[in-house]
mmCIF file of C-alpha atoms and ligand atoms in Angstrom:
data_model
loop_
_atom_site.group_PDB
_atom_site.id
_atom_site.type_symbol
_atom_site.label_atom_id
_atom_site.label_comp_id
_atom_site.label_asym_id
_atom_site.label_seq_id
_atom_site.Cartn_x
_atom_site.Cartn_y
_atom_site.Cartn_z
ATOM 1 C CA MET A 1 -18.059 19.864 -32.236
ATOM 2 C CA SER A 2 -18.684 17.792 -35.352
ATOM 3 C CA GLY A 3 -16.537 18.289 -38.419
ATOM 4 C CA GLN A 4 -13.421 18.969 -36.386
ATOM 5 C CA ALA A 5 -10.358 16.918 -37.162
ATOM 6 C CA HIS A 6 -9.313 14.232 -34.699
ATOM 7 C CA ARG A 7 -6.214 15.116 -32.678
ATOM 8 C CA SER A 8 -3.782 12.854 -30.915
ATOM 9 C CA GLY A 9 -0.385 13.174 -29.312
ATOM 10 C CA MET A 10 1.860 12.952 -26.292
ATOM 11 C CA VAL A 11 2.033 15.378 -23.376
ATOM 12 C CA ALA A 12 4.736 14.955 -20.715
ATOM 13 C CA ILE A 13 4.620 16.414 -17.233
ATOM 14 C CA ILE A 14 7.708 17.611 -15.379
ATOM 15 C CA GLY A 15 8.145 19.184 -11.964
ATOM 16 C CA ARG A 16 9.938 18.898 -8.667
ATOM 17 C CA PRO A 17 9.194 15.893 -6.441
ATOM 18 C CA ASN A 18 5.839 15.886 -4.611
ATOM 19 C CA VAL A 19 4.245 18.743 -6.543
ATOM 20 C CA GLY A 20 1.320 16.536 -7.642
ATOM 21 C CA LYS A 21 2.232 15.240 -11.118
ATOM 22 C CA SER A 22 0.939 11.694 -10.669
ATOM 23 C CA THR A 23 -2.225 12.912 -8.953
ATOM 24 C CA LEU A 24 -2.924 15.071 -12.008
ATOM 25 C CA ILE A 25 -2.274 12.282 -14.525
ATOM 26 C CA ASN A 26 -4.627 9.952 -12.622
ATOM 27 C CA ALA A 27 -7.294 12.646 -12.438
ATOM 28 C CA LEU A 28 -7.011 13.473 -16.144
ATOM 29 C CA VAL A 29 -7.161 9.818 -17.190
ATOM 30 C CA GLY A 30 -9.823 8.998 -14.606
ATOM 31 C CA GLU A 31 -8.006 5.891 -13.343
ATOM 32 C CA ARG A 32 -5.355 5.232 -10.728
ATOM 33 C CA ILE A 33 -2.447 4.465 -13.014
ATOM 34 C CA SER A 34 0.478 6.109 -11.261
ATOM 35 C CA ILE A 35 1.008 5.746 -7.517
ATOM 36 C CA VAL A 36 0.759 8.787 -5.278
ATOM 37 C CA SER A 37 2.100 9.530 -1.807
ATOM 38 C CA ARG A 38 2.851 12.458 0.436
ATOM 39 C CA ARG A 39 6.561 11.604 0.210
ATOM 40 C CA PRO A 40 8.804 13.035 -2.501
ATOM 41 C CA GLN A 41 10.269 10.645 -5.097
ATOM 42 C CA THR A 42 7.284 8.347 -5.280
ATOM 43 C CA THR A 43 7.289 7.898 -9.053
ATOM 44 C CA ARG A 44 10.346 6.029 -10.320
ATOM 45 C CA HIS A 45 9.315 5.136 -13.856
ATOM 46 C CA ARG A 46 8.077 6.739 -17.028
ATOM 47 C CA ILE A 47 4.417 5.788 -17.077
ATOM 48 C CA LEU A 48 1.896 6.507 -19.803
ATOM 49 C CA GLY A 49 -1.694 7.414 -18.945
ATOM 50 C CA ILE A 50 -3.945 7.343 -22.004
ATOM 51 C CA LYS A 51 -7.122 9.425 -22.244
ATOM 52 C CA THR A 52 -9.406 8.848 -25.193
ATOM 53 C CA THR A 53 -12.287 11.251 -25.861
ATOM 54 C CA PRO A 54 -14.597 11.297 -28.906
ATOM 55 C CA GLY A 55 -12.428 13.882 -30.680
ATOM 56 C CA ALA A 56 -8.959 13.261 -29.334
ATOM 57 C CA GLN A 57 -6.509 10.963 -27.643
ATOM 58 C CA ILE A 58 -4.012 12.447 -25.210
ATOM 59 C CA VAL A 59 -1.129 10.248 -24.124
ATOM 60 C CA TYR A 60 0.173 11.644 -20.836
ATOM 61 C CA VAL A 61 3.729 10.863 -19.784
ATOM 62 C CA ASP A 62 4.220 10.834 -16.011
ATOM 63 C CA THR A 63 7.812 11.193 -14.866
ATOM 64 C CA PRO A 64 9.784 11.039 -11.611
ATOM 65 C CA GLY A 65 10.216 14.375 -9.852
ATOM 66 C CA LEU A 66 13.314 16.186 -11.065
ATOM 67 C CA HIS A 67 15.963 16.757 -8.463
ATOM 68 C CA GLU A 68 19.614 17.706 -8.492
ATOM 69 C CA PRO A 69 21.592 15.026 -10.315
ATOM 70 C CA GLY A 70 24.034 12.975 -8.291
ATOM 71 C CA GLY A 71 23.629 10.608 -5.412
ATOM 72 C CA ARG A 72 22.819 6.959 -5.816
ATOM 73 C CA GLN A 73 22.438 5.311 -9.211
ATOM 74 C CA LEU A 74 18.673 5.091 -8.689
ATOM 75 C CA ASN A 75 18.475 8.882 -8.253
ATOM 76 C CA ARG A 76 20.582 9.470 -11.333
ATOM 77 C CA TYR A 77 18.396 7.033 -13.261
ATOM 78 C CA MET A 78 15.255 8.901 -12.165
ATOM 79 C CA SER A 79 16.665 12.295 -13.167
ATOM 80 C CA ARG A 80 17.732 11.007 -16.583
ATOM 81 C CA LEU A 81 14.324 9.440 -17.060
ATOM 82 C CA ALA A 82 12.470 12.656 -16.252
ATOM 83 C CA ALA A 83 14.713 14.783 -18.466
ATOM 84 C CA GLY A 84 14.546 12.207 -21.289
ATOM 85 C CA SER A 85 10.766 11.909 -21.173
ATOM 86 C CA VAL A 86 10.299 15.280 -22.850
ATOM 87 C CA ALA A 87 11.940 14.024 -26.046
ATOM 88 C CA GLY A 88 9.522 13.433 -28.894
ATOM 89 C CA VAL A 89 6.395 14.706 -27.151
ATOM 90 C CA ASP A 90 4.024 17.313 -28.610
ATOM 91 C CA ALA A 91 3.682 19.479 -25.503
ATOM 92 C CA VAL A 92 5.022 19.616 -21.960
ATOM 93 C CA MET A 93 3.273 20.558 -18.732
ATOM 94 C CA LEU A 94 5.536 22.170 -16.151
ATOM 95 C CA MET A 95 3.935 21.883 -12.738
ATOM 96 C CA ILE A 96 4.524 24.198 -9.779
ATOM 97 C CA SER A 97 2.589 24.629 -6.578
ATOM 98 C CA ALA A 98 0.191 27.520 -5.913
ATOM 99 C CA ASP A 99 2.440 28.354 -2.932
ATOM 100 C CA GLY A 100 4.741 29.930 -5.510
ATOM 101 C CA TRP A 101 8.073 29.287 -7.160
ATOM 102 C CA HIS A 102 10.454 27.148 -5.108
ATOM 103 C CA PRO A 103 14.255 26.842 -5.526
ATOM 104 C CA ASP A 104 13.726 23.208 -6.568
ATOM 105 C CA ASP A 105 11.656 24.406 -9.534
ATOM 106 C CA GLU A 106 14.760 25.987 -11.102
ATOM 107 C CA PRO A 107 16.282 22.828 -12.665
ATOM 108 C CA VAL A 108 12.840 22.047 -14.089
ATOM 109 C CA LEU A 109 12.551 25.524 -15.567
ATOM 110 C CA ASP A 110 16.022 25.112 -17.108
ATOM 111 C CA ILE A 111 14.831 22.026 -18.972
ATOM 112 C CA ALA A 112 11.606 23.742 -20.025
ATOM 113 C CA ARG A 113 13.441 26.764 -21.439
ATOM 114 C CA ARG A 114 15.401 24.529 -23.800
ATOM 115 C CA LEU A 115 12.291 22.899 -25.275
ATOM 116 C CA THR A 116 10.964 23.755 -28.708
ATOM 117 C CA VAL A 117 7.457 22.362 -28.104
ATOM 118 C CA PRO A 118 4.766 24.393 -26.273
ATOM 119 C CA VAL A 119 5.185 24.446 -22.484
ATOM 120 C CA ILE A 120 2.023 24.826 -20.417
ATOM 121 C CA LEU A 121 2.492 25.996 -16.849
ATOM 122 C CA VAL A 122 0.164 24.136 -14.481
ATOM 123 C CA ILE A 123 -0.210 25.768 -11.079
ATOM 124 C CA ASN A 124 -1.412 22.987 -8.781
ATOM 125 C CA LYS A 125 -2.952 22.766 -5.301
ATOM 126 C CA ILE A 126 -5.091 25.892 -5.634
ATOM 127 C CA ASP A 127 -7.447 24.263 -3.107
ATOM 128 C CA ARG A 128 -4.859 25.162 -0.453
ATOM 129 C CA LEU A 129 -5.041 28.878 -1.167
ATOM 130 C CA LYS A 130 -6.896 30.878 1.432
ATOM 131 C CA ASP A 131 -7.271 33.717 -1.002
ATOM 132 C CA ARG A 132 -7.416 33.011 -4.735
ATOM 133 C CA ALA A 133 -6.530 36.626 -5.439
ATOM 134 C CA THR A 134 -2.898 35.647 -4.799
ATOM 135 C CA LEU A 135 -3.002 33.649 -8.040
ATOM 136 C CA LEU A 136 -2.970 36.719 -10.212
ATOM 137 C CA PRO A 137 0.447 38.033 -9.105
ATOM 138 C CA LEU A 138 1.813 34.461 -9.319
ATOM 139 C CA ILE A 139 0.561 34.120 -12.894
ATOM 140 C CA ARG A 140 2.096 37.493 -13.772
ATOM 141 C CA ALA A 141 5.437 36.648 -12.171
ATOM 142 C CA SER A 142 5.445 33.265 -13.881
ATOM 143 C CA SER A 143 4.959 34.700 -17.346
ATOM 144 C CA GLU A 144 8.044 36.843 -16.757
ATOM 145 C CA ARG A 145 10.154 33.765 -16.034
ATOM 146 C CA MET A 146 9.467 32.164 -19.388
ATOM 147 C CA SER A 147 7.102 32.479 -22.307
ATOM 148 C CA PHE A 148 4.543 29.799 -21.511
ATOM 149 C CA ALA A 149 2.073 28.703 -24.199
ATOM 150 C CA GLN A 150 -0.593 28.853 -21.506
ATOM 151 C CA ILE A 151 -0.918 29.085 -17.715
ATOM 152 C CA VAL A 152 -3.623 26.979 -16.065
ATOM 153 C CA PRO A 153 -4.275 26.908 -12.292
ATOM 154 C CA VAL A 154 -5.775 23.603 -11.110
ATOM 155 C CA SER A 155 -6.379 21.408 -8.148
ATOM 156 C CA ALA A 156 -5.411 17.888 -9.190
ATOM 157 C CA ARG A 157 -6.763 16.503 -5.953
ATOM 158 C CA ALA A 158 -10.121 18.279 -6.017
ATOM 159 C CA GLY A 159 -10.454 17.999 -9.808
ATOM 160 C CA ASP A 160 -10.687 21.756 -10.230
ATOM 161 C CA ASN A 161 -10.283 23.244 -13.713
ATOM 162 C CA LEU A 162 -9.126 19.977 -15.278
ATOM 163 C CA ASP A 163 -11.591 20.247 -18.162
ATOM 164 C CA THR A 164 -10.070 23.622 -19.089
ATOM 165 C CA LEU A 165 -6.604 22.084 -18.942
ATOM 166 C CA GLU A 166 -7.615 19.127 -21.112
ATOM 167 C CA ARG A 167 -9.227 21.370 -23.714
ATOM 168 C CA ALA A 168 -6.127 23.560 -23.830
ATOM 169 C CA LEU A 169 -3.795 20.588 -24.215
ATOM 170 C CA ILE A 170 -5.789 19.142 -27.131
ATOM 171 C CA THR A 171 -5.205 22.322 -29.161
ATOM 172 C CA PHE A 172 -1.450 21.633 -29.087
ATOM 173 C CA LEU A 173 -1.769 18.107 -30.521
ATOM 174 C CA PRO A 174 -1.333 17.269 -34.198
ATOM 175 C CA GLU A 175 -4.284 16.231 -36.339
ATOM 176 C CA GLN A 176 -3.969 12.487 -36.593
ATOM 177 C CA PRO A 177 -5.751 9.279 -35.589
ATOM 178 C CA SER A 178 -5.333 7.793 -32.117
ATOM 179 C CA ILE A 179 -1.953 6.319 -31.288
ATOM 180 C CA TYR A 180 -3.276 3.606 -28.940
ATOM 181 C CA PRO A 181 -6.429 1.448 -28.988
ATOM 182 C CA GLU A 182 -9.253 3.464 -27.405
ATOM 183 C CA ASP A 183 -9.708 1.109 -24.439
ATOM 184 C CA GLN A 184 -6.016 1.126 -23.474
ATOM 185 C CA LEU A 185 -5.220 3.155 -20.339
ATOM 186 C CA THR A 186 -1.484 2.680 -19.866
ATOM 187 C CA ASP A 187 1.632 1.099 -21.356
ATOM 188 C CA LYS A 188 2.463 -0.758 -18.147
ATOM 189 C CA SER A 189 1.560 -4.410 -17.509
ATOM 190 C CA PRO A 190 -0.890 -5.463 -14.780
ATOM 191 C CA ARG A 191 2.059 -7.238 -13.202
ATOM 192 C CA PHE A 192 4.095 -4.032 -12.969
ATOM 193 C CA LEU A 193 1.113 -2.083 -11.630
ATOM 194 C CA ALA A 194 0.548 -4.689 -8.904
ATOM 195 C CA GLY A 195 4.101 -4.171 -7.650
ATOM 196 C CA GLU A 196 3.483 -0.421 -7.613
ATOM 197 C CA VAL A 197 0.354 -0.869 -5.487
ATOM 198 C CA VAL A 198 2.501 -2.664 -2.907
ATOM 199 C CA ARG A 199 5.106 0.119 -3.067
ATOM 200 C CA GLU A 200 2.370 2.732 -2.655
ATOM 201 C CA GLN A 201 1.346 1.164 0.656
ATOM 202 C CA ILE A 202 4.970 1.132 1.791
ATOM 203 C CA CYS A 203 5.198 4.864 0.983
ATOM 204 C CA ALA A 204 2.007 5.445 2.966
ATOM 205 C CA LEU A 205 2.842 3.381 6.029
ATOM 206 C CA TYR A 206 6.509 4.026 6.814
ATOM 207 C CA GLY A 207 8.707 6.999 7.633
ATOM 208 C CA GLN A 208 10.848 8.713 5.021
ATOM 209 C CA GLU A 209 13.817 6.342 5.116
ATOM 210 C CA VAL A 210 12.159 3.016 4.360
ATOM 211 C CA PRO A 211 10.281 3.783 1.095
ATOM 212 C CA HIS A 212 13.451 5.147 -0.501
ATOM 213 C CA ALA A 213 15.321 1.959 0.346
ATOM 214 C CA VAL A 214 12.700 -0.378 -1.075
ATOM 215 C CA ALA A 215 12.083 -2.025 -4.432
ATOM 216 C CA VAL A 216 9.235 -4.437 -5.147
ATOM 217 C CA GLU A 217 9.729 -7.395 -7.450
ATOM 218 C CA VAL A 218 6.620 -9.314 -8.505
ATOM 219 C CA THR A 219 7.678 -12.947 -8.810
ATOM 220 C CA ARG A 220 4.287 -14.469 -9.592
ATOM 221 C CA TYR A 221 1.224 -12.977 -11.267
ATOM 222 C CA LYS A 222 -1.465 -15.418 -12.211
ATOM 223 C CA ARG A 223 -4.955 -14.363 -13.194
ATOM 224 C CA SER A 224 -7.839 -16.778 -13.485
ATOM 225 C CA LYS A 225 -11.519 -15.979 -13.998
ATOM 226 C CA SER A 226 -12.356 -15.552 -10.346
ATOM 227 C CA ARG A 227 -9.071 -14.771 -8.639
ATOM 228 C CA LEU A 228 -5.703 -13.158 -8.871
ATOM 229 C CA ASP A 229 -2.672 -14.807 -7.368
ATOM 230 C CA ILE A 230 0.346 -12.574 -6.677
ATOM 231 C CA GLU A 231 3.680 -13.097 -4.967
ATOM 232 C CA ALA A 232 6.143 -10.284 -4.487
ATOM 233 C CA THR A 233 9.473 -9.705 -2.828
ATOM 234 C CA ILE A 234 10.147 -6.415 -1.097
ATOM 235 C CA TRP A 235 13.856 -5.716 -1.366
ATOM 236 C CA ALA A 236 15.442 -3.671 1.401
ATOM 237 C CA GLU A 237 18.994 -2.371 1.516
ATOM 238 C CA LYS A 238 19.838 -3.281 5.111
ATOM 239 C CA GLU A 239 18.842 -5.817 7.762
ATOM 240 C CA GLY A 240 17.590 -2.950 9.956
ATOM 241 C CA GLN A 241 15.187 -1.810 7.243
ATOM 242 C CA LYS A 242 13.974 -5.360 6.803
ATOM 243 C CA ALA A 243 13.174 -5.527 10.511
ATOM 244 C CA ILE A 244 11.256 -2.224 10.333
ATOM 245 C CA LEU A 245 9.334 -3.413 7.284
ATOM 246 C CA ILE A 246 8.257 -6.625 8.966
ATOM 247 C CA GLY A 247 7.525 -5.089 12.367
ATOM 248 C CA LYS A 248 6.870 -6.827 15.652
ATOM 249 C CA ALA A 249 5.494 -10.309 14.999
ATOM 250 C CA GLY A 250 5.063 -9.350 11.338
ATOM 251 C CA GLU A 251 2.312 -6.846 12.145
ATOM 252 C CA ARG A 252 3.441 -4.048 9.858
ATOM 253 C CA LEU A 253 4.035 -6.257 6.833
ATOM 254 C CA LYS A 254 0.582 -7.709 7.402
ATOM 255 C CA GLN A 255 -0.831 -4.160 7.186
ATOM 256 C CA VAL A 256 0.972 -3.525 3.896
ATOM 257 C CA GLY A 257 -0.315 -6.814 2.505
ATOM 258 C CA MET A 258 -3.866 -6.220 3.649
ATOM 259 C CA ARG A 259 -4.120 -2.701 2.248
ATOM 260 C CA ALA A 260 -2.428 -3.621 -1.039
ATOM 261 C CA ARG A 261 -4.752 -6.615 -1.390
ATOM 262 C CA GLN A 262 -7.815 -4.426 -0.818
ATOM 263 C CA ALA A 263 -6.613 -1.912 -3.412
ATOM 264 C CA LEU A 264 -5.947 -4.688 -5.928
ATOM 265 C CA GLU A 265 -9.346 -6.298 -5.314
ATOM 266 C CA LYS A 266 -11.027 -2.951 -5.903
ATOM 267 C CA GLN A 267 -9.067 -2.450 -9.134
ATOM 268 C CA HIS A 268 -9.585 -5.918 -10.545
ATOM 269 C CA GLY A 269 -12.972 -6.822 -9.118
ATOM 270 C CA VAL A 270 -11.854 -10.336 -8.147
ATOM 271 C CA LYS A 271 -10.498 -11.962 -5.018
ATOM 272 C CA VAL A 272 -6.763 -11.414 -4.644
ATOM 273 C CA ASP A 273 -4.325 -13.708 -2.940
ATOM 274 C CA LEU A 274 -1.202 -11.654 -2.155
ATOM 275 C CA ARG A 275 1.912 -13.093 -0.543
ATOM 276 C CA LEU A 276 4.821 -10.831 0.391
ATOM 277 C CA TRP A 277 8.393 -11.537 1.399
ATOM 278 C CA VAL A 278 11.053 -9.132 2.584
ATOM 279 C CA LYS A 279 14.643 -9.757 1.568
ATOM 280 C CA VAL A 280 17.863 -7.766 1.763
ATOM 281 C CA ARG A 281 20.094 -6.890 -1.132
ATOM 282 C CA LYS A 282 22.791 -4.630 0.230
ATOM 283 C CA GLY A 283 23.004 -1.282 -1.551
ATOM 284 C CA TRP A 284 20.679 -2.291 -4.407
ATOM 285 C CA SER A 285 19.846 1.331 -5.241
ATOM 286 C CA ASP A 286 23.481 1.990 -6.151
ATOM 287 C CA ASP A 287 23.991 -1.283 -8.010
ATOM 288 C CA ALA A 288 23.351 -1.228 -11.767
ATOM 289 C CA ARG A 289 22.643 -4.950 -11.989
ATOM 290 C CA ALA A 290 20.147 -4.916 -9.159
ATOM 291 C CA LEU A 291 18.453 -1.867 -10.659
ATOM 292 C CA ALA A 292 18.007 -3.634 -13.993
ATOM 293 C CA ARG A 293 16.612 -6.717 -12.271
ATOM 294 C CA PHE A 294 14.062 -4.640 -10.367
ATOM 295 C CA GLY A 295 12.860 -2.985 -13.563
ATOM 296 C CA TYR A 296 14.911 0.204 -13.534
ATOM 297 C CA HIS A 297 16.537 -0.154 -16.925
ATOM 298 C CA GLU A 298 17.143 2.393 -19.636
ATOM 299 C CA GLN A 299 14.879 0.488 -22.006
ATOM 300 C CA GLY A 300 11.643 2.352 -22.591
ATOM 301 C CA MET A 301 13.067 5.685 -21.478
HETATM 302 N N1 GTP B 401 -3.955 19.865 -1.405
HETATM 303 C C1 GTP B 401 -3.582 19.272 -2.520
HETATM 304 N N2 GTP B 401 -2.724 18.244 -2.470
HETATM 305 C C2 GTP B 401 -2.362 17.660 -3.635
HETATM 306 C C3 GTP B 401 -2.854 18.086 -4.880
HETATM 307 N N3 GTP B 401 -2.304 17.330 -5.843
HETATM 308 C C4 GTP B 401 -1.503 16.438 -5.211
HETATM 309 N N4 GTP B 401 -1.543 16.614 -3.888
HETATM 310 C C5 GTP B 401 -0.809 15.845 -2.841
HETATM 311 O O1 GTP B 401 0.585 16.029 -3.008
HETATM 312 C C6 GTP B 401 1.295 14.845 -2.641
HETATM 313 C C7 GTP B 401 2.195 14.410 -3.766
HETATM 314 O O2 GTP B 401 1.410 13.981 -4.878
HETATM 315 P P1 GTP B 401 2.028 13.116 -6.072
HETATM 316 O O3 GTP B 401 1.011 13.084 -7.148
HETATM 317 O O4 GTP B 401 2.561 11.813 -5.571
HETATM 318 O O5 GTP B 401 3.244 14.064 -6.494
HETATM 319 P P2 GTP B 401 4.350 13.817 -7.631
HETATM 320 O O6 GTP B 401 4.682 15.141 -8.213
HETATM 321 O O7 GTP B 401 3.893 12.768 -8.583
HETATM 322 O O8 GTP B 401 5.567 13.293 -6.746
HETATM 323 P P3 GTP B 401 6.862 12.424 -7.228
HETATM 324 O O9 GTP B 401 6.374 11.239 -7.990
HETATM 325 O O10 GTP B 401 7.489 12.055 -5.938
HETATM 326 O O11 GTP B 401 7.707 13.346 -8.033
HETATM 327 C C8 GTP B 401 0.218 13.809 -2.294
HETATM 328 O O12 GTP B 401 0.058 13.784 -0.895
HETATM 329 C C9 GTP B 401 -1.019 14.345 -2.998
HETATM 330 O O13 GTP B 401 -2.240 13.932 -2.395
HETATM 331 C C10 GTP B 401 -3.790 19.185 -4.905
HETATM 332 O O14 GTP B 401 -4.285 19.645 -5.929
HETATM 333 N N5 GTP B 401 -4.087 19.736 -3.697
HETATM 334 MG MG1 MG B 402 4.707 10.974 -9.083
#
C-alpha cells in the first residue's frame, strides 16, 4: 500500500535442534543462506538472512538449535550463541513442530518467557499432518503456555503460509529505513558460505557421529571472472573419523567434493575447482584455541 511508512528491523528464530529454523530462513529470504540437514545441530553460527521488499526490510537471525547446556566447548558455544542472538532484536520467532510440544522445547520456552519483545510462535511442518484439524487444539494449548504475539502454522519446506508470516512479522518492526543495502542477502562472506556448503554435504552423506566431529576450514578462496578456486581442510577429531571421511580409495571424500562443487557452481554460476583435505586435530571441539581458529569465536555473537 502506498503512503505507508517503511519498516525495518531484526527478527531472530529460536527452537530445538532440527525443528526447521534454517529451512524457514532460507525460504523467507528466497536463497540458500543457511545449511540444512536431517541431523540435529546443523547450524553452528549466528547467520543473518536479509529480505528486502518494497515496503520493508526484515533481517532474520538464524541460530543453532538450543539444547541443554554442558558437554563439549562447541556445544556450550552454540547454546550461548542461540541464547545471545535474541538480544537487541525487534521480535523473536519461537519454532515448534506441528507434532506438538516436545520436552526439548522447554528450555526454548524459558528463554522466550523472559523476553520483552513480541514472540511469534511458528508451528512448522504442517505438511506432515494427516489431519489439519489437530492444529486447532495445538494452537489453543500453545496460547496457554505463554502469551504469544501471534501464532502462525507454516510448512517451511513446502512454502506454506510464509506470506502470512512475513506480513505479520513486518507489523512488529519499527518505522525506519533499511539497515542493509537492498541487494545484500547475508552478513557472511562467500568464503565462509563455501565452507558451509562442504559441511552440508558431510551432514548429508555420513552417519550421526562424523558430522558432529567435523569442522571445515577454507584455506584458499580465489574468484576470477570465469572460475572459483577453493581449497578447504576438513578437520576430524580422531584418526578413525578421518578414515571414515575419506572412505575406501578416497571414494567417499570424492562424493563430498563432487556434490559440494556442484552446489557451489549452481550458486555462483561459474566453474568451481574444489580441493579437499582431511586432517586430524584431536579433540578440537573441546579446545578453545581450535574453535577460534575454525571460526567459532565469540566475536559477532
Ligand atoms: N516435512 C517437513 N520437513 C521440514 C520442514 N522444515 C524443515 N524440515 C526438515 O527438517 C530437517 C531439519 O531442518 P533444518 O532447517 O536444518 O532445522 P534446524 O532447526 O535449522 O536445525 P539445527 O540447525 O540443527 O538446529 C531437514 O531435514 C528439513 O528438510 C517442513 O516444513 N516440513
Ligand atoms: Mg539450522
